[in-house]
Amino acid sequence: MTKKIVIALGGNAIQSQNATAAHQQASIRETMDRLKPLFEAEYPIVISHGNGPQIGNLLIQQSKSDSPQTPAMPLDTCGAMTQGMIGYWLETEVNRILSEIQSDKHVGTIITRVEVDRNDPRLHHPTKPIGPFYTETEMTQLKQSNPESVYKEDAGRGFRKVVPSPLPISILEHQMINTLVDSGNIVIACGGGGVPVVRQSHSFEGIEAVIDKDFASEKLAELIDADTLMILTNVEHVYINFNEPNQEKLSDITVDELQRYVEADKFAEGSMRPKVEAAIQFIGQNPNREVIITNLANAYTAFEKHTGTHIHL
């Protein structure tokens, strides 16, 4: 049976030491070359991706050019802008791969809105740093013009704005995405965790928040009834007690075993923990679903079960 796959690309798949468009496009070219065997296997695929460095740079640009003539755009709009930019780069390279393997598939990007609950308690506890660093004086001035904004000191490097990171409850475009995938297309969606929105009367409005990419990817995989959620990060396996003398590699593990490790606080918050929590949420009680967590270099060999961490019921 053909498996429907959601591939969640980590920031290392796009990020380059050099932030120019050319260098980031080169990184994406290398990433798509790594994934070429999956495209050759003709699996139905959805690709999601991070946008941390890109939206950070965009917010700096917006801040520096802010004026009555060129007003800075709000965070939700900047998120949509980076979805379009990175989606365009990804489309270009996926098209190249499809041409090389003589596939008649098409690829497209969906600017994705992710619904969150306006009563989510996380909306009242900003934790996610975004944008440029400010001195204490600059931060005080910014607070005067926007007293509701929250800033936190970041490791002696200055102050950064922090925003909430609520949990996704739905993907507004999931039916369209599923239709496109089931019609044989490759879809790029949920870039940067998607644009967070809340229900407003008969429509939705964007909010100033950032949704974790892994949770958004999990929700999308759930809604389109994917078989496999592949989370690509910077390590080949998930570990407990990572970087400690008693570090232990996890290769094949059940949801129940993984949940016990989560409850024992074996995974770092803001690093591996969201990934394993997303894995647990996706599989639930469905015996037909699996999650693979590995690095980009081993994506296909992990899919073939030769490496990586495999999570199942």
mmCIF file of C-alpha atoms in Angstrom:
data_model
loop_
_atom_site.group_PDB
_atom_site.id
_atom_site.type_symbol
_atom_site.label_atom_id
_atom_site.label_comp_id
_atom_site.label_asym_id
_atom_site.label_seq_id
_atom_site.Cartn_x
_atom_site.Cartn_y
_atom_site.Cartn_z
ATOM 1 C CA MET A 1 0.000 0.000 0.000
ATOM 2 C CA THR A 2 1.291 3.474 -0.879
ATOM 3 C CA LYS A 3 2.038 5.521 2.206
ATOM 4 C CA LYS A 4 1.053 9.162 2.494
ATOM 5 C CA ILE A 5 3.952 11.044 4.102
ATOM 6 C CA VAL A 6 4.244 14.412 5.817
ATOM 7 C CA ILE A 7 7.904 15.482 5.918
ATOM 8 C CA ALA A 8 8.682 18.190 8.485
ATOM 9 C CA LEU A 9 11.960 19.863 7.546
ATOM 10 C CA GLY A 10 14.025 21.377 10.345
ATOM 11 C CA GLY A 11 15.645 24.779 10.043
ATOM 12 C CA ASN A 12 18.982 23.176 9.103
ATOM 13 C CA ALA A 13 17.420 22.127 5.799
ATOM 14 C CA ILE A 14 17.178 25.778 4.726
ATOM 15 C CA GLN A 15 19.403 27.806 7.007
ATOM 16 C CA SER A 16 22.844 28.828 5.801
ATOM 17 C CA GLN A 17 25.619 30.747 7.522
ATOM 18 C CA ASN A 18 25.085 33.239 4.744
ATOM 19 C CA ALA A 19 21.541 34.654 4.710
ATOM 20 C CA THR A 20 21.494 35.684 1.053
ATOM 21 C CA ALA A 21 18.783 34.235 -1.154
ATOM 22 C CA ALA A 22 21.408 32.459 -3.264
ATOM 23 C CA HIS A 23 22.947 30.660 -0.288
ATOM 24 C CA GLN A 24 19.576 29.639 1.155
ATOM 25 C CA GLN A 25 18.478 28.360 -2.241
ATOM 26 C CA ALA A 26 21.694 26.339 -2.438
ATOM 27 C CA SER A 27 20.891 24.781 0.950
ATOM 28 C CA ILE A 28 17.410 23.871 -0.259
ATOM 29 C CA ARG A 29 18.863 22.368 -3.439
ATOM 30 C CA GLU A 30 21.053 20.094 -1.324
ATOM 31 C CA THR A 31 18.066 19.205 0.868
ATOM 32 C CA MET A 32 15.923 18.185 -2.084
ATOM 33 C CA ASP A 33 18.768 16.107 -3.505
ATOM 34 C CA ARG A 34 18.810 14.209 -0.195
ATOM 35 C CA LEU A 35 15.078 13.553 -0.491
ATOM 36 C CA LYS A 36 15.242 12.508 -4.153
ATOM 37 C CA PRO A 37 14.807 8.756 -3.405
ATOM 38 C CA LEU A 38 11.459 9.508 -1.728
ATOM 39 C CA PHE A 39 10.280 11.393 -4.806
ATOM 40 C CA GLU A 40 11.469 8.539 -7.027
ATOM 41 C CA ALA A 41 9.418 6.106 -4.938
ATOM 42 C CA GLU A 42 6.292 8.059 -5.953
ATOM 43 C CA TYR A 43 4.885 8.420 -2.437
ATOM 44 C CA PRO A 44 2.152 11.035 -1.831
ATOM 45 C CA ILE A 45 4.113 13.761 -0.037
ATOM 46 C CA VAL A 46 3.435 16.943 1.890
ATOM 47 C CA ILE A 47 6.433 19.044 2.938
ATOM 48 C CA SER A 48 6.362 21.401 5.911
ATOM 49 C CA HIS A 49 9.293 23.545 7.012
ATOM 50 C CA GLY A 50 10.640 25.916 9.616
ATOM 51 C CA ASN A 51 11.177 29.642 9.105
ATOM 52 C CA GLY A 52 12.947 30.819 12.281
ATOM 53 C CA PRO A 53 16.037 32.475 10.727
ATOM 54 C CA GLN A 54 14.058 33.850 7.796
ATOM 55 C CA ILE A 55 11.293 35.493 9.819
ATOM 56 C CA GLY A 56 13.898 36.802 12.267
ATOM 57 C CA ASN A 57 15.734 38.530 9.429
ATOM 58 C CA LEU A 58 12.484 39.813 7.939
ATOM 59 C CA LEU A 59 11.425 41.331 11.256
ATOM 60 C CA ILE A 60 14.783 43.116 11.498
ATOM 61 C CA GLN A 61 14.282 44.503 7.986
ATOM 62 C CA GLN A 62 10.740 45.576 8.866
ATOM 63 C CA SER A 63 11.947 47.288 12.035
ATOM 64 C CA LYS A 64 14.746 49.189 10.321
ATOM 65 C CA SER A 65 12.573 50.422 7.451
ATOM 66 C CA ASP A 66 9.517 51.289 9.537
ATOM 67 C CA SER A 67 8.157 54.710 8.601
ATOM 68 C CA PRO A 68 4.832 56.300 7.628
ATOM 69 C CA GLN A 69 5.717 55.577 3.987
ATOM 70 C CA THR A 70 6.871 51.979 4.586
ATOM 71 C CA PRO A 71 5.107 50.794 7.751
ATOM 72 C CA ALA A 72 6.300 47.543 9.320
ATOM 73 C CA MET A 73 4.030 44.571 8.742
ATOM 74 C CA PRO A 74 2.591 42.610 11.717
ATOM 75 C CA LEU A 75 3.940 39.198 12.687
ATOM 76 C CA ASP A 76 1.134 37.163 11.084
ATOM 77 C CA THR A 77 1.692 38.896 7.740
ATOM 78 C CA CYS A 78 5.455 38.394 8.003
ATOM 79 C CA GLY A 79 4.789 34.698 8.599
ATOM 80 C CA ALA A 80 2.759 34.532 5.388
ATOM 81 C CA MET A 81 5.537 36.363 3.546
ATOM 82 C CA THR A 82 8.147 33.802 4.591
ATOM 83 C CA GLN A 83 5.811 30.936 3.667
ATOM 84 C CA GLY A 84 5.621 32.318 0.155
ATOM 85 C CA MET A 85 9.369 32.973 -0.105
ATOM 86 C CA ILE A 86 10.519 29.583 1.169
ATOM 87 C CA GLY A 87 7.707 27.813 -0.677
ATOM 88 C CA TYR A 88 8.900 29.390 -3.919
ATOM 89 C CA TRP A 89 12.451 28.178 -3.280
ATOM 90 C CA LEU A 90 11.238 24.680 -2.420
ATOM 91 C CA GLU A 91 8.962 24.523 -5.468
ATOM 92 C CA THR A 92 11.870 25.397 -7.742
ATOM 93 C CA GLU A 93 14.026 22.567 -6.429
ATOM 94 C CA VAL A 94 11.231 20.003 -6.245
ATOM 95 C CA ASN A 95 10.396 20.831 -9.879
ATOM 96 C CA ARG A 96 14.030 20.199 -10.780
ATOM 97 C CA ILE A 97 13.986 16.802 -9.063
ATOM 98 C CA LEU A 98 10.687 15.830 -10.701
ATOM 99 C CA SER A 99 12.123 16.760 -14.093
ATOM 100 C CA GLU A 100 15.282 14.739 -13.457
ATOM 101 C CA ILE A 101 13.303 11.608 -12.565
ATOM 102 C CA GLN A 102 10.834 12.252 -15.410
ATOM 103 C CA SER A 103 7.843 12.417 -13.075
ATOM 104 C CA ASP A 104 4.610 14.011 -14.254
ATOM 105 C CA LYS A 105 3.726 15.215 -10.745
ATOM 106 C CA HIS A 106 3.246 18.885 -9.934
ATOM 107 C CA VAL A 107 4.258 20.856 -6.854
ATOM 108 C CA GLY A 108 2.610 23.858 -5.217
ATOM 109 C CA THR A 109 2.672 25.900 -2.031
ATOM 110 C CA ILE A 110 -0.380 26.555 0.111
ATOM 111 C CA ILE A 111 -0.156 29.620 2.355
ATOM 112 C CA THR A 112 -1.496 27.860 5.422
ATOM 113 C CA ARG A 113 -3.560 29.302 8.263
ATOM 114 C CA VAL A 114 -3.533 27.346 11.502
ATOM 115 C CA GLU A 115 -6.406 27.838 13.887
ATOM 116 C CA VAL A 116 -5.711 28.177 17.598
ATOM 117 C CA ASP A 117 -8.083 28.474 20.537
ATOM 118 C CA ARG A 118 -8.354 32.075 21.727
ATOM 119 C CA ASN A 119 -8.747 30.616 25.254
ATOM 120 C CA ASP A 120 -5.514 28.617 25.049
ATOM 121 C CA PRO A 121 -3.644 29.500 28.278
ATOM 122 C CA ARG A 122 -0.396 29.582 26.287
ATOM 123 C CA LEU A 123 -1.613 32.807 24.677
ATOM 124 C CA HIS A 124 -1.153 34.516 28.031
ATOM 125 C CA HIS A 125 2.402 33.266 28.599
ATOM 126 C CA PRO A 126 4.744 34.490 25.856
ATOM 127 C CA THR A 127 7.792 32.232 25.529
ATOM 128 C CA LYS A 128 8.990 32.364 21.911
ATOM 129 C CA PRO A 129 11.749 34.937 21.160
ATOM 130 C CA ILE A 130 11.518 36.615 17.757
ATOM 131 C CA GLY A 131 13.160 39.434 15.833
ATOM 132 C CA PRO A 132 16.164 41.615 16.657
ATOM 133 C CA PHE A 133 18.055 42.202 19.892
ATOM 134 C CA TYR A 134 17.545 45.537 21.669
ATOM 135 C CA THR A 135 19.438 47.423 24.330
ATOM 136 C CA GLU A 136 17.609 48.088 27.577
ATOM 137 C CA THR A 137 17.075 51.716 26.519
ATOM 138 C CA GLU A 138 15.635 50.668 23.154
ATOM 139 C CA MET A 139 13.430 48.099 24.840
ATOM 140 C CA THR A 140 12.080 50.715 27.266
ATOM 141 C CA GLN A 141 11.239 53.039 24.390
ATOM 142 C CA LEU A 142 9.456 50.252 22.517
ATOM 143 C CA LYS A 143 7.443 49.402 25.629
ATOM 144 C CA GLN A 144 6.270 53.007 25.872
ATOM 145 C CA SER A 145 4.707 52.870 22.401
ATOM 146 C CA ASN A 146 3.370 49.323 22.863
ATOM 147 C CA PRO A 147 3.055 48.526 26.589
ATOM 148 C CA GLU A 148 1.461 45.117 25.976
ATOM 149 C CA SER A 149 4.598 43.759 24.295
ATOM 150 C CA VAL A 150 6.826 41.477 26.368
ATOM 151 C CA TYR A 151 10.634 41.501 26.163
ATOM 152 C CA LYS A 152 13.122 39.201 27.846
ATOM 153 C CA GLU A 153 16.868 39.331 28.267
ATOM 154 C CA ASP A 154 18.612 36.723 26.119
ATOM 155 C CA ALA A 155 21.911 35.298 27.426
ATOM 156 C CA GLY A 156 23.609 38.660 27.822
ATOM 157 C CA ARG A 157 23.088 39.572 24.173
ATOM 158 C CA GLY A 158 20.279 42.057 24.779
ATOM 159 C CA PHE A 159 16.492 41.997 24.965
ATOM 160 C CA ARG A 160 14.200 40.245 22.491
ATOM 161 C CA LYS A 161 10.486 40.355 22.050
ATOM 162 C CA VAL A 162 8.713 37.146 23.082
ATOM 163 C CA VAL A 163 5.344 36.017 21.780
ATOM 164 C CA PRO A 164 2.986 33.154 22.673
ATOM 165 C CA SER A 165 3.247 29.697 21.130
ATOM 166 C CA PRO A 166 -0.293 28.230 21.254
ATOM 167 C CA LEU A 167 -1.240 24.726 20.184
ATOM 168 C CA PRO A 168 -2.938 24.200 16.810
ATOM 169 C CA ILE A 169 -6.513 22.929 16.811
ATOM 170 C CA SER A 170 -7.106 22.859 13.052
ATOM 171 C CA ILE A 171 -5.536 23.591 9.666
ATOM 172 C CA LEU A 172 -7.962 25.713 7.670
ATOM 173 C CA GLU A 173 -6.688 24.540 4.285
ATOM 174 C CA HIS A 174 -6.372 20.838 5.146
ATOM 175 C CA GLN A 175 -9.178 19.670 2.824
ATOM 176 C CA MET A 176 -7.669 21.528 -0.121
ATOM 177 C CA ILE A 177 -4.223 20.120 0.714
ATOM 178 C CA ASN A 178 -5.613 16.589 0.918
ATOM 179 C CA THR A 179 -7.412 16.949 -2.414
ATOM 180 C CA LEU A 180 -4.216 18.114 -4.104
ATOM 181 C CA VAL A 181 -2.154 15.294 -2.583
ATOM 182 C CA ASP A 182 -4.720 12.637 -3.470
ATOM 183 C CA SER A 183 -4.663 13.979 -7.036
ATOM 184 C CA GLY A 184 -0.946 13.191 -7.282
ATOM 185 C CA ASN A 185 0.574 16.559 -6.403
ATOM 186 C CA ILE A 186 3.364 17.373 -3.972
ATOM 187 C CA VAL A 187 2.242 20.084 -1.567
ATOM 188 C CA ILE A 188 4.298 22.482 0.548
ATOM 189 C CA ALA A 189 2.274 23.625 3.557
ATOM 190 C CA CYS A 190 2.387 24.778 7.192
ATOM 191 C CA GLY A 191 5.584 26.743 6.624
ATOM 192 C CA GLY A 192 6.987 28.024 9.900
ATOM 193 C CA GLY A 193 4.087 26.389 11.741
ATOM 194 C CA GLY A 194 1.566 28.266 9.602
ATOM 195 C CA VAL A 195 -0.059 31.636 10.232
ATOM 196 C CA PRO A 196 -1.826 31.488 13.627
ATOM 197 C CA VAL A 197 -5.436 32.638 13.442
ATOM 198 C CA VAL A 198 -8.459 32.697 15.743
ATOM 199 C CA ARG A 199 -12.117 32.474 14.803
ATOM 200 C CA GLN A 200 -13.767 35.868 14.498
ATOM 201 C CA SER A 201 -17.508 35.878 13.760
ATOM 202 C CA HIS A 202 -17.771 34.406 10.248
ATOM 203 C CA SER A 203 -14.061 34.645 9.478
ATOM 204 C CA PHE A 204 -10.601 34.389 11.061
ATOM 205 C CA GLU A 205 -8.031 36.957 12.135
ATOM 206 C CA GLY A 206 -4.287 36.608 12.502
ATOM 207 C CA ILE A 207 -2.682 36.991 15.914
ATOM 208 C CA GLU A 208 0.803 37.778 17.146
ATOM 209 C CA ALA A 209 2.068 34.320 17.964
ATOM 210 C CA VAL A 210 4.274 31.520 16.625
ATOM 211 C CA ILE A 211 3.108 27.914 16.327
ATOM 212 C CA ASP A 212 5.665 25.156 16.802
ATOM 213 C CA LYS A 213 6.395 23.609 13.396
ATOM 214 C CA ASP A 214 6.298 20.046 14.710
ATOM 215 C CA PHE A 215 2.868 20.473 16.324
ATOM 216 C CA ALA A 216 1.500 22.107 13.164
ATOM 217 C CA SER A 217 2.939 19.319 11.012
ATOM 218 C CA GLU A 218 1.402 16.718 13.318
ATOM 219 C CA LYS A 219 -2.014 18.359 13.129
ATOM 220 C CA LEU A 220 -1.838 18.474 9.335
ATOM 221 C CA ALA A 221 -0.728 14.821 9.144
ATOM 222 C CA GLU A 222 -3.638 13.893 11.400
ATOM 223 C CA LEU A 223 -6.219 15.836 9.382
ATOM 224 C CA ILE A 224 -5.164 14.457 5.984
ATOM 225 C CA ASP A 225 -4.902 10.938 7.455
ATOM 226 C CA ALA A 226 -1.227 10.482 6.627
ATOM 227 C CA ASP A 227 0.418 7.155 7.371
ATOM 228 C CA THR A 228 3.860 8.504 8.207
ATOM 229 C CA LEU A 229 5.058 11.686 9.874
ATOM 230 C CA MET A 230 8.772 12.122 9.264
ATOM 231 C CA ILE A 231 10.417 14.764 11.447
ATOM 232 C CA LEU A 232 13.865 15.722 10.192
ATOM 233 C CA THR A 233 16.180 17.321 12.723
ATOM 234 C CA ASN A 234 19.940 17.514 13.329
ATOM 235 C CA VAL A 235 20.467 14.075 14.936
ATOM 236 C CA GLU A 236 20.123 10.587 13.460
ATOM 237 C CA HIS A 237 18.201 9.228 16.454
ATOM 238 C CA VAL A 238 16.245 10.393 19.466
ATOM 239 C CA TYR A 239 18.232 9.957 22.690
ATOM 240 C CA ILE A 240 17.358 9.945 26.339
ATOM 241 C CA ASN A 241 19.838 11.672 28.647
ATOM 242 C CA PHE A 242 21.255 13.404 25.570
ATOM 243 C CA ASN A 243 24.932 14.444 25.907
ATOM 244 C CA GLU A 244 25.141 12.784 29.327
ATOM 245 C CA PRO A 245 27.424 9.828 30.248
ATOM 246 C CA ASN A 246 24.361 7.559 30.298
ATOM 247 C CA GLN A 247 23.055 8.734 26.904
ATOM 248 C CA GLU A 248 20.899 6.061 25.243
ATOM 249 C CA LYS A 249 19.806 5.846 21.619
ATOM 250 C CA LEU A 250 16.178 5.031 20.823
ATOM 251 C CA SER A 251 15.698 3.076 17.592
ATOM 252 C CA ASP A 252 12.306 1.375 17.868
ATOM 253 C CA ILE A 253 9.859 2.419 20.559
ATOM 254 C CA THR A 254 6.159 2.333 21.355
ATOM 255 C CA VAL A 255 4.049 5.359 22.189
ATOM 256 C CA ASP A 256 3.563 4.120 25.757
ATOM 257 C CA GLU A 257 7.309 3.761 26.323
ATOM 258 C CA LEU A 258 7.929 7.196 24.849
ATOM 259 C CA GLN A 259 5.237 8.749 27.051
ATOM 260 C CA ARG A 260 6.958 7.371 30.145
ATOM 261 C CA TYR A 261 10.203 9.032 29.085
ATOM 262 C CA VAL A 262 8.356 12.331 28.556
ATOM 263 C CA GLU A 263 6.831 12.102 32.030
ATOM 264 C CA ALA A 264 10.308 11.390 33.429
ATOM 265 C CA ASP A 265 11.545 14.635 31.770
ATOM 266 C CA LYS A 266 14.074 12.856 29.539
ATOM 267 C CA PHE A 267 13.814 15.297 26.616
ATOM 268 C CA ALA A 268 14.882 18.934 26.436
ATOM 269 C CA GLU A 269 12.096 21.521 26.296
ATOM 270 C CA GLY A 270 12.229 23.516 23.068
ATOM 271 C CA SER A 271 14.434 20.868 21.415
ATOM 272 C CA MET A 272 13.460 17.188 21.214
ATOM 273 C CA ARG A 273 10.455 17.318 23.553
ATOM 274 C CA PRO A 274 8.020 18.973 21.085
ATOM 275 C CA LYS A 275 8.991 16.389 18.480
ATOM 276 C CA VAL A 276 8.272 13.383 20.676
ATOM 277 C CA GLU A 277 5.073 14.981 21.987
ATOM 278 C CA ALA A 278 3.955 15.563 18.389
ATOM 279 C CA ALA A 279 4.758 11.914 17.640
ATOM 280 C CA ILE A 280 2.647 10.698 20.542
ATOM 281 C CA GLN A 281 -0.246 12.941 19.502
ATOM 282 C CA PHE A 282 -0.128 11.797 15.868
ATOM 283 C CA ILE A 283 -0.113 8.077 16.536
ATOM 284 C CA GLY A 284 -2.711 8.141 19.306
ATOM 285 C CA GLN A 285 -4.378 4.740 19.194
ATOM 286 C CA ASN A 286 -3.982 4.216 15.435
ATOM 287 C CA PRO A 287 -1.943 1.079 14.657
ATOM 288 C CA ASN A 288 -1.480 2.132 11.017
ATOM 289 C CA ARG A 289 0.472 5.284 11.809
ATOM 290 C CA GLU A 290 4.187 5.708 12.412
ATOM 291 C CA VAL A 291 6.581 8.538 13.186
ATOM 292 C CA ILE A 292 10.192 8.618 12.059
ATOM 293 C CA ILE A 293 12.621 11.067 13.658
ATOM 294 C CA THR A 294 16.059 11.307 12.085
ATOM 295 C CA ASN A 295 18.378 13.713 10.284
ATOM 296 C CA LEU A 296 18.210 14.862 6.693
ATOM 297 C CA ALA A 297 21.162 12.780 5.536
ATOM 298 C CA ASN A 298 19.409 9.560 6.584
ATOM 299 C CA ALA A 299 15.836 10.396 5.566
ATOM 300 C CA TYR A 300 15.399 7.657 2.973
ATOM 301 C CA THR A 301 17.369 4.965 4.810
ATOM 302 C CA ALA A 302 15.274 5.742 7.894
ATOM 303 C CA PHE A 303 12.100 5.409 5.837
ATOM 304 C CA GLU A 304 13.391 1.986 4.776
ATOM 305 C CA LYS A 305 13.823 1.212 8.513
ATOM 306 C CA HIS A 306 17.619 0.973 8.417
ATOM 307 C CA THR A 307 18.232 3.842 10.846
ATOM 308 C CA GLY A 308 16.474 6.646 12.732
ATOM 309 C CA THR A 309 13.974 6.439 15.583
ATOM 310 C CA HIS A 310 10.716 4.647 14.738
ATOM 311 C CA ILE A 311 7.676 5.297 16.931
ATOM 312 C CA HIS A 312 4.513 3.216 16.728
ATOM 313 C CA LEU A 313 1.607 1.887 18.725
#
